[in-house]
Tab-separated table of N, CA and C in Angstrom:
chain	number	residue	atom	x	y	z
A	1	UNK	N	0.817	-0.962	-0.242
A	1	UNK	CA	-0.190	0.145	0.463
A	1	UNK	C	0.904	1.327	0.243
A	2	UNK	N	1.796	0.735	-0.794
A	2	UNK	CA	2.808	2.136	-0.284
A	2	UNK	C	2.047	3.129	-2.071
A	3	UNK	N	2.828	4.629	-1.246
A	3	UNK	CA	2.282	5.512	-2.365
A	3	UNK	C	4.025	5.671	-2.728
A	4	UNK	N	3.646	6.759	-4.111
A	4	UNK	CA	4.755	6.689	-4.905
A	4	UNK	C	5.053	8.557	-4.741
A	5	UNK	N	5.930	9.021	-4.205
A	5	UNK	CA	6.043	10.212	-3.920
A	5	UNK	C	7.290	10.921	-5.293
A	6	UNK	N	6.629	12.595	-5.303
A	6	UNK	CA	7.875	12.584	-7.098
A	6	UNK	C	8.135	11.393	-7.699
A	7	UNK	N	6.931	11.440	-8.144
A	7	UNK	CA	6.846	10.401	-9.423
A	7	UNK	C	7.688	11.576	-10.754
A	8	UNK	N	8.556	10.635	-11.077
A	8	UNK	CA	8.999	10.633	-12.475
A	8	UNK	C	8.675	9.545	-13.916
A	9	UNK	N	8.823	9.833	-14.994
A	9	UNK	CA	8.900	8.882	-15.880
A	9	UNK	C	9.638	9.179	-17.463
A	10	UNK	N	9.355	8.926	-17.841
A	10	UNK	CA	10.102	9.192	-18.905
A	10	UNK	C	9.521	9.142	-20.521
A	11	UNK	N	10.353	10.091	-21.567
A	11	UNK	CA	9.911	9.763	-22.498
A	11	UNK	C	11.381	8.759	-23.286
A	12	UNK	N	11.444	8.066	-24.392
A	12	UNK	CA	12.861	7.690	-25.113
A	12	UNK	C	12.337	7.506	-26.047
A	13	UNK	N	13.525	7.841	-26.831
A	13	UNK	CA	14.057	7.424	-28.076
A	13	UNK	C	15.216	6.673	-28.007
A	14	UNK	N	15.135	5.457	-29.557
A	14	UNK	CA	16.372	5.041	-30.076
A	14	UNK	C	16.385	4.954	-31.141
A	15	UNK	N	17.416	5.880	-32.038
A	15	UNK	CA	18.127	5.674	-33.542
A	15	UNK	C	19.114	5.105	-33.891
A	16	UNK	N	17.903	3.877	-34.912
A	16	UNK	CA	19.555	2.413	-34.946
A	16	UNK	C	20.134	3.224	-36.094
A	17	UNK	N	21.092	2.347	-35.850
A	17	UNK	CA	22.631	2.577	-36.754
A	17	UNK	C	23.412	3.145	-36.274
A	18	UNK	N	24.534	3.506	-37.324
A	18	UNK	CA	25.279	5.141	-36.594
A	18	UNK	C	24.769	6.053	-36.342
A	19	UNK	N	25.731	6.902	-35.542
A	19	UNK	CA	24.862	8.722	-34.847
A	19	UNK	C	25.768	8.782	-35.747
A	20	UNK	N	24.393	10.091	-36.582
A	20	UNK	CA	25.308	11.608	-37.924
A	20	UNK	C	24.479	12.728	-36.981
A	21	UNK	N	25.322	13.683	-37.781
A	21	UNK	CA	25.038	14.981	-37.449
A	21	UNK	C	23.981	15.211	-38.095
A	22	UNK	N	22.935	15.901	-37.338
A	22	UNK	CA	21.876	16.328	-37.898
A	22	UNK	C	20.210	16.921	-36.552
A	23	UNK	N	20.159	17.920	-37.087
A	23	UNK	CA	19.340	18.462	-36.176
A	23	UNK	C	17.257	17.834	-36.194
A	24	UNK	N	16.619	17.747	-35.205
A	24	UNK	CA	15.315	17.574	-35.816
A	24	UNK	C	15.938	15.300	-36.111
A	25	UNK	N	16.900	15.438	-35.251
A	25	UNK	CA	16.196	13.874	-35.706
A	25	UNK	C	15.308	13.089	-35.201
A	26	UNK	N	14.543	13.362	-34.030
A	26	UNK	CA	13.476	12.548	-33.929
A	26	UNK	C	12.958	14.075	-32.682
A	27	UNK	N	11.651	14.105	-33.181
A	27	UNK	CA	10.544	14.800	-32.168
A	27	UNK	C	9.161	14.024	-31.257
A	28	UNK	N	8.429	15.071	-30.841
A	28	UNK	CA	7.589	14.837	-29.960
A	28	UNK	C	6.823	15.703	-29.523
A	29	UNK	N	5.796	15.587	-29.808
A	29	UNK	CA	4.576	16.884	-29.311
A	29	UNK	C	4.504	16.007	-27.695
A	30	UNK	N	4.690	16.916	-26.870
A	30	UNK	CA	4.182	16.613	-25.353
A	30	UNK	C	2.597	16.242	-25.183
A	31	UNK	N	2.299	15.707	-24.208
A	31	UNK	CA	0.994	15.220	-23.916
A	31	UNK	C	0.214	16.076	-22.856
A	32	UNK	N	1.547	16.597	-21.497
A	32	UNK	CA	1.141	17.471	-20.542
A	32	UNK	C	1.901	17.620	-20.383
A	33	UNK	N	1.800	19.037	-19.639
A	33	UNK	CA	2.826	19.175	-19.013
A	33	UNK	C	3.659	18.518	-17.646
A	34	UNK	N	4.821	19.574	-17.484
A	34	UNK	CA	5.748	18.780	-16.381
A	34	UNK	C	6.907	19.219	-16.682
A	35	UNK	N	8.136	19.341	-16.111
A	35	UNK	CA	9.331	19.202	-15.993
A	35	UNK	C	10.712	18.636	-16.687
A	36	UNK	N	11.251	19.285	-17.257
A	36	UNK	CA	12.607	17.809	-17.433
A	36	UNK	C	13.490	17.748	-16.541
A	37	UNK	N	13.695	16.804	-15.741
A	37	UNK	CA	14.973	16.660	-14.594
A	37	UNK	C	16.326	16.407	-15.350
A	38	UNK	N	16.448	15.246	-16.297
A	38	UNK	CA	17.635	15.327	-16.638
A	38	UNK	C	17.335	14.751	-18.109
A	39	UNK	N	18.481	14.167	-18.913
A	39	UNK	CA	18.677	13.073	-19.491
A	39	UNK	C	19.565	12.212	-19.691
A	40	UNK	N	19.339	11.553	-20.379
A	40	UNK	CA	20.098	9.891	-19.752
A	40	UNK	C	20.731	9.440	-21.709
A	41	UNK	N	21.433	9.004	-21.820
A	41	UNK	CA	22.339	8.695	-23.263
A	41	UNK	C	22.967	7.380	-23.053
A	42	UNK	N	22.308	5.913	-23.898
A	42	UNK	CA	23.352	5.348	-24.565
A	42	UNK	C	23.588	4.711	-25.399
A	43	UNK	N	24.580	4.328	-25.531
A	43	UNK	CA	25.035	3.817	-26.986
A	43	UNK	C	25.515	2.914	-27.399
A	44	UNK	N	25.371	1.385	-27.969
A	44	UNK	CA	25.600	0.029	-28.038
A	44	UNK	C	27.375	0.406	-28.115
A	45	UNK	N	28.219	1.032	-28.699
A	45	UNK	CA	29.103	1.275	-30.172
A	45	UNK	C	29.478	3.062	-29.387
A	46	UNK	N	30.437	2.745	-28.732
A	46	UNK	CA	30.551	3.963	-28.191
A	46	UNK	C	31.792	4.365	-29.104
A	47	UNK	N	31.082	6.747	-29.233
A	47	UNK	CA	32.125	7.395	-30.061
A	47	UNK	C	33.684	7.002	-29.933
A	48	UNK	N	34.937	7.237	-31.183
A	48	UNK	CA	35.884	6.816	-30.627
A	48	UNK	C	36.653	7.846	-31.583
A	49	UNK	N	37.382	8.897	-31.198
A	49	UNK	CA	38.419	10.383	-31.747
A	49	UNK	C	37.463	10.978	-31.135
A	50	UNK	N	36.474	10.954	-30.919
A	50	UNK	CA	35.709	12.513	-30.472
A	50	UNK	C	34.707	11.424	-29.561
A	51	UNK	N	34.228	12.861	-28.645
A	51	UNK	CA	32.417	12.606	-27.946
A	51	UNK	C	31.234	12.619	-28.451
A	52	UNK	N	30.370	12.306	-28.771
A	52	UNK	CA	28.838	11.954	-29.077
A	52	UNK	C	28.337	12.930	-27.719
A	53	UNK	N	27.736	14.015	-28.661
A	53	UNK	CA	27.185	15.210	-27.957
A	53	UNK	C	26.144	15.498	-28.846
A	54	UNK	N	24.962	15.319	-27.544
A	54	UNK	CA	23.662	15.516	-28.023
A	54	UNK	C	22.969	16.303	-27.335
A	55	UNK	N	21.644	17.129	-28.523
A	55	UNK	CA	21.684	18.856	-27.832
A	55	UNK	C	19.720	18.128	-27.777
A	56	UNK	N	18.978	18.598	-27.054
A	56	UNK	CA	17.433	19.054	-26.911
A	56	UNK	C	17.351	20.186	-26.666
A	57	UNK	N	15.975	20.656	-27.993
A	57	UNK	CA	15.561	21.569	-27.950
A	57	UNK	C	14.012	20.897	-27.661
A	58	UNK	N	13.457	22.437	-26.892
A	58	UNK	CA	11.863	22.946	-27.043
A	58	UNK	C	11.520	23.715	-27.487
A	59	UNK	N	11.046	23.452	-28.379
A	59	UNK	CA	10.220	24.466	-29.788
A	59	UNK	C	11.384	25.346	-30.426
A	60	UNK	N	12.264	24.090	-30.569
A	60	UNK	CA	13.182	24.899	-31.307
A	60	UNK	C	14.181	25.606	-30.687
A	61	UNK	N	14.248	25.637	-29.150
A	61	UNK	CA	15.111	26.174	-28.783
A	61	UNK	C	16.345	25.221	-27.620
A	62	UNK	N	17.675	25.569	-27.381
A	62	UNK	CA	18.211	24.247	-26.649
A	62	UNK	C	17.468	24.121	-25.079
A	63	UNK	N	18.072	23.262	-24.557
A	63	UNK	CA	17.091	23.593	-22.634
A	63	UNK	C	18.205	23.602	-21.670
A	64	UNK	N	19.148	23.495	-23.073
A	64	UNK	CA	20.934	23.439	-22.251
A	64	UNK	C	21.893	24.514	-22.517
A	65	UNK	N	21.629	25.877	-22.086
A	65	UNK	CA	22.189	27.563	-21.932
A	65	UNK	C	23.440	26.986	-21.691
A	66	UNK	N	23.192	26.150	-21.019
A	66	UNK	CA	25.381	25.894	-20.747
A	66	UNK	C	25.470	24.627	-20.842
A	67	UNK	N	26.098	24.697	-22.379
A	67	UNK	CA	27.131	23.628	-22.711
A	67	UNK	C	27.127	22.633	-22.104
A	68	UNK	N	28.188	22.496	-21.067
A	68	UNK	CA	28.629	21.374	-20.111
A	68	UNK	C	27.813	20.557	-19.377
A	69	UNK	N	26.263	21.132	-19.395
A	69	UNK	CA	25.465	20.608	-19.213
A	69	UNK	C	24.941	19.509	-19.994
A	70	UNK	N	24.941	19.161	-21.124
A	70	UNK	CA	23.783	18.494	-21.984
A	70	UNK	C	25.048	17.291	-22.086
A	71	UNK	N	24.431	16.392	-22.901
A	71	UNK	CA	24.770	15.142	-22.152
A	71	UNK	C	25.772	14.375	-23.506
A	72	UNK	N	27.060	14.033	-23.600
A	72	UNK	CA	28.071	13.580	-24.003
A	72	UNK	C	29.044	11.893	-23.439
A	73	UNK	N	28.459	11.418	-24.907
A	73	UNK	CA	28.848	9.935	-25.141
A	73	UNK	C	30.363	10.181	-24.812
A	74	UNK	N	31.412	10.386	-23.462
A	74	UNK	CA	33.150	10.627	-23.994
A	74	UNK	C	32.856	9.825	-24.863
A	75	UNK	N	34.386	9.736	-25.531
A	75	UNK	CA	35.474	9.478	-26.143
A	75	UNK	C	35.792	7.520	-25.572
A	76	UNK	N	35.511	7.015	-26.193
A	76	UNK	CA	35.249	5.402	-25.856
A	76	UNK	C	34.980	4.873	-25.122
A	77	UNK	N	33.433	5.533	-24.475
A	77	UNK	CA	32.703	5.377	-23.574
A	77	UNK	C	30.938	4.910	-23.924
A	78	UNK	N	30.446	4.970	-23.132
A	78	UNK	CA	29.027	4.388	-23.928
A	78	UNK	C	27.608	4.969	-23.110
A	79	UNK	N	27.995	5.654	-22.297
A	79	UNK	CA	26.459	6.478	-21.568
A	79	UNK	C	27.168	7.532	-20.442
A	80	UNK	N	25.782	8.377	-20.675
A	80	UNK	CA	26.394	9.853	-19.856
A	80	UNK	C	24.777	10.351	-19.618
A	81	UNK	N	24.846	11.098	-18.121
A	81	UNK	CA	23.896	11.393	-17.961
A	81	UNK	C	24.374	12.899	-17.270
A	82	UNK	N	22.688	13.656	-18.036
A	82	UNK	CA	23.305	15.103	-18.261
A	82	UNK	C	23.190	15.791	-16.759
A	83	UNK	N	24.026	17.196	-16.804
A	83	UNK	CA	23.715	17.743	-16.003
A	83	UNK	C	22.212	18.637	-15.649
A	84	UNK	N	21.518	19.511	-15.077
A	84	UNK	CA	20.485	19.997	-14.804
A	84	UNK	C	20.304	20.711	-16.022
A	85	UNK	N	19.097	20.480	-16.234
A	85	UNK	CA	18.779	21.318	-17.647
A	85	UNK	C	18.478	23.187	-17.592
A	86	UNK	N	18.484	24.295	-18.319
A	86	UNK	CA	18.317	25.346	-17.311
A	86	UNK	C	17.297	25.596	-18.404
A	87	UNK	N	16.399	25.197	-19.008
A	87	UNK	CA	15.244	25.422	-19.617
A	87	UNK	C	14.198	23.884	-19.031
A	88	UNK	N	12.998	23.918	-18.296
A	88	UNK	CA	12.915	22.445	-17.804
A	88	UNK	C	11.505	22.294	-17.393
A	89	UNK	N	10.467	23.808	-18.620
A	89	UNK	CA	9.120	23.675	-17.833
A	89	UNK	C	8.968	23.162	-18.763
A	90	UNK	N	7.385	22.528	-19.286
A	90	UNK	CA	7.157	22.583	-20.776
A	90	UNK	C	5.335	22.661	-20.405
A	91	UNK	N	4.623	22.258	-21.542
A	91	UNK	CA	2.865	22.343	-21.294
A	91	UNK	C	2.879	21.763	-22.800
A	92	UNK	N	1.872	20.537	-22.224
A	92	UNK	CA	0.730	19.751	-23.736
A	92	UNK	C	1.088	21.016	-24.421
A	93	UNK	N	2.157	19.768	-26.274
A	93	UNK	CA	1.544	20.469	-27.030
A	93	UNK	C	3.147	21.005	-27.614
A	94	UNK	N	4.176	21.457	-26.584
A	94	UNK	CA	5.619	21.471	-26.725
A	94	UNK	C	5.887	20.812	-27.093
A	95	UNK	N	6.723	20.540	-28.791
A	95	UNK	CA	7.511	19.978	-29.353
A	95	UNK	C	9.020	20.311	-28.736
A	96	UNK	N	9.442	18.874	-28.625
A	96	UNK	CA	11.242	18.253	-27.763
A	96	UNK	C	11.404	17.539	-29.122
A	97	UNK	N	12.627	18.188	-29.183
A	97	UNK	CA	13.252	17.190	-30.699
A	97	UNK	C	14.745	16.988	-29.738
A	98	UNK	N	15.652	15.820	-30.787
A	98	UNK	CA	16.511	16.202	-30.294
A	98	UNK	C	18.108	16.050	-31.208
A	99	UNK	N	18.914	16.358	-31.523
A	99	UNK	CA	19.951	17.016	-31.952
A	99	UNK	C	20.898	16.144	-31.742
A	100	UNK	N	22.320	15.646	-32.787
A	100	UNK	CA	23.189	15.629	-33.019
A	100	UNK	C	24.460	16.395	-33.140
A	101	UNK	N	25.196	16.884	-32.618
A	101	UNK	CA	25.521	18.293	-32.207
A	101	UNK	C	26.828	17.507	-32.684
A	102	UNK	N	28.040	16.260	-32.515
A	102	UNK	CA	29.204	15.872	-32.982
A	102	UNK	C	28.931	14.310	-32.884
A	103	UNK	N	29.886	13.706	-33.572
A	103	UNK	CA	30.065	12.540	-33.243
A	103	UNK	C	31.968	11.622	-33.124
A	104	UNK	N	31.898	10.697	-32.981
A	104	UNK	CA	33.203	10.385	-32.791
A	104	UNK	C	34.108	10.580	-34.264
A	105	UNK	N	35.204	10.945	-34.675
A	105	UNK	CA	35.960	11.236	-35.601
A	105	UNK	C	35.994	9.915	-35.961
A	106	UNK	N	36.715	8.840	-35.682
A	106	UNK	CA	37.283	7.541	-35.751
A	106	UNK	C	35.447	6.415	-36.137
A	107	UNK	N	35.262	6.635	-35.340
A	107	UNK	CA	34.202	5.321	-34.915
A	107	UNK	C	33.562	6.905	-34.363
A	108	UNK	N	32.287	6.449	-35.212
A	108	UNK	CA	30.760	7.774	-34.893
A	108	UNK	C	30.278	7.746	-33.845
A	109	UNK	N	30.216	6.371	-33.212
A	109	UNK	CA	29.029	5.925	-31.683
A	109	UNK	C	27.729	5.598	-32.097
A	110	UNK	N	26.826	5.190	-31.291
A	110	UNK	CA	25.454	4.950	-31.430
A	110	UNK	C	25.571	3.592	-31.807
A	111	UNK	N	24.282	2.741	-32.910
A	111	UNK	CA	24.129	1.813	-32.843
A	111	UNK	C	23.131	0.898	-31.799
A	112	UNK	N	22.310	1.488	-32.203
A	112	UNK	CA	21.003	2.007	-30.749
A	112	UNK	C	21.194	2.454	-29.980
A	113	UNK	N	21.728	4.265	-30.759
A	113	UNK	CA	21.424	5.130	-29.451
A	113	UNK	C	19.885	4.956	-28.601
A	114	UNK	N	20.216	5.482	-27.515
A	114	UNK	CA	18.595	5.067	-26.874
A	114	UNK	C	19.144	6.753	-26.212
A	115	UNK	N	17.638	7.335	-26.198
A	115	UNK	CA	18.214	9.124	-25.264
A	115	UNK	C	16.664	8.831	-24.741
A	116	UNK	N	16.689	8.903	-23.230
A	116	UNK	CA	15.966	9.155	-21.862
A	116	UNK	C	15.835	10.200	-21.363
A	117	UNK	N	14.592	10.732	-21.674
A	117	UNK	CA	13.639	12.029	-21.351
A	117	UNK	C	13.815	11.830	-20.002
A	118	UNK	N	14.188	12.396	-18.378
A	118	UNK	CA	13.365	11.755	-17.143
A	118	UNK	C	12.905	12.983	-17.300
A	119	UNK	N	11.458	13.270	-16.746
A	119	UNK	CA	10.425	13.454	-17.175
A	119	UNK	C	10.006	13.768	-14.855
A	120	UNK	N	9.117	14.611	-15.146
A	120	UNK	CA	8.541	14.895	-13.556
A	120	UNK	C	7.112	15.654	-13.490
A	121	UNK	N	6.654	15.256	-13.558
A	121	UNK	CA	4.896	15.862	-14.010
A	121	UNK	C	4.558	16.889	-12.534
């Protein structure tokens, strides 16, 4: 008979194949209002030569104006959890999009890159 306090949920995306640099690779219209807590990313294949850098946008504007808070899978690793986004609030109808700003220079990384945006209502 426990009750969950501060419930969180996520929206997750998976990009099949190797990562590539592009904007609006994946998008979603939000069906409710809430707050973005953090972003977690995982790549089956680690980037090599450079980091794999991901950005999340709300209605076309990055939620990570502090660039160092963005989720970055470091060269040779498979996962990362972002710092706290600068823009966290969203409402029903807001569009969330995913950009990949940089890939590994020797090995792109990815191969089922999973991006999970952790939400609080």
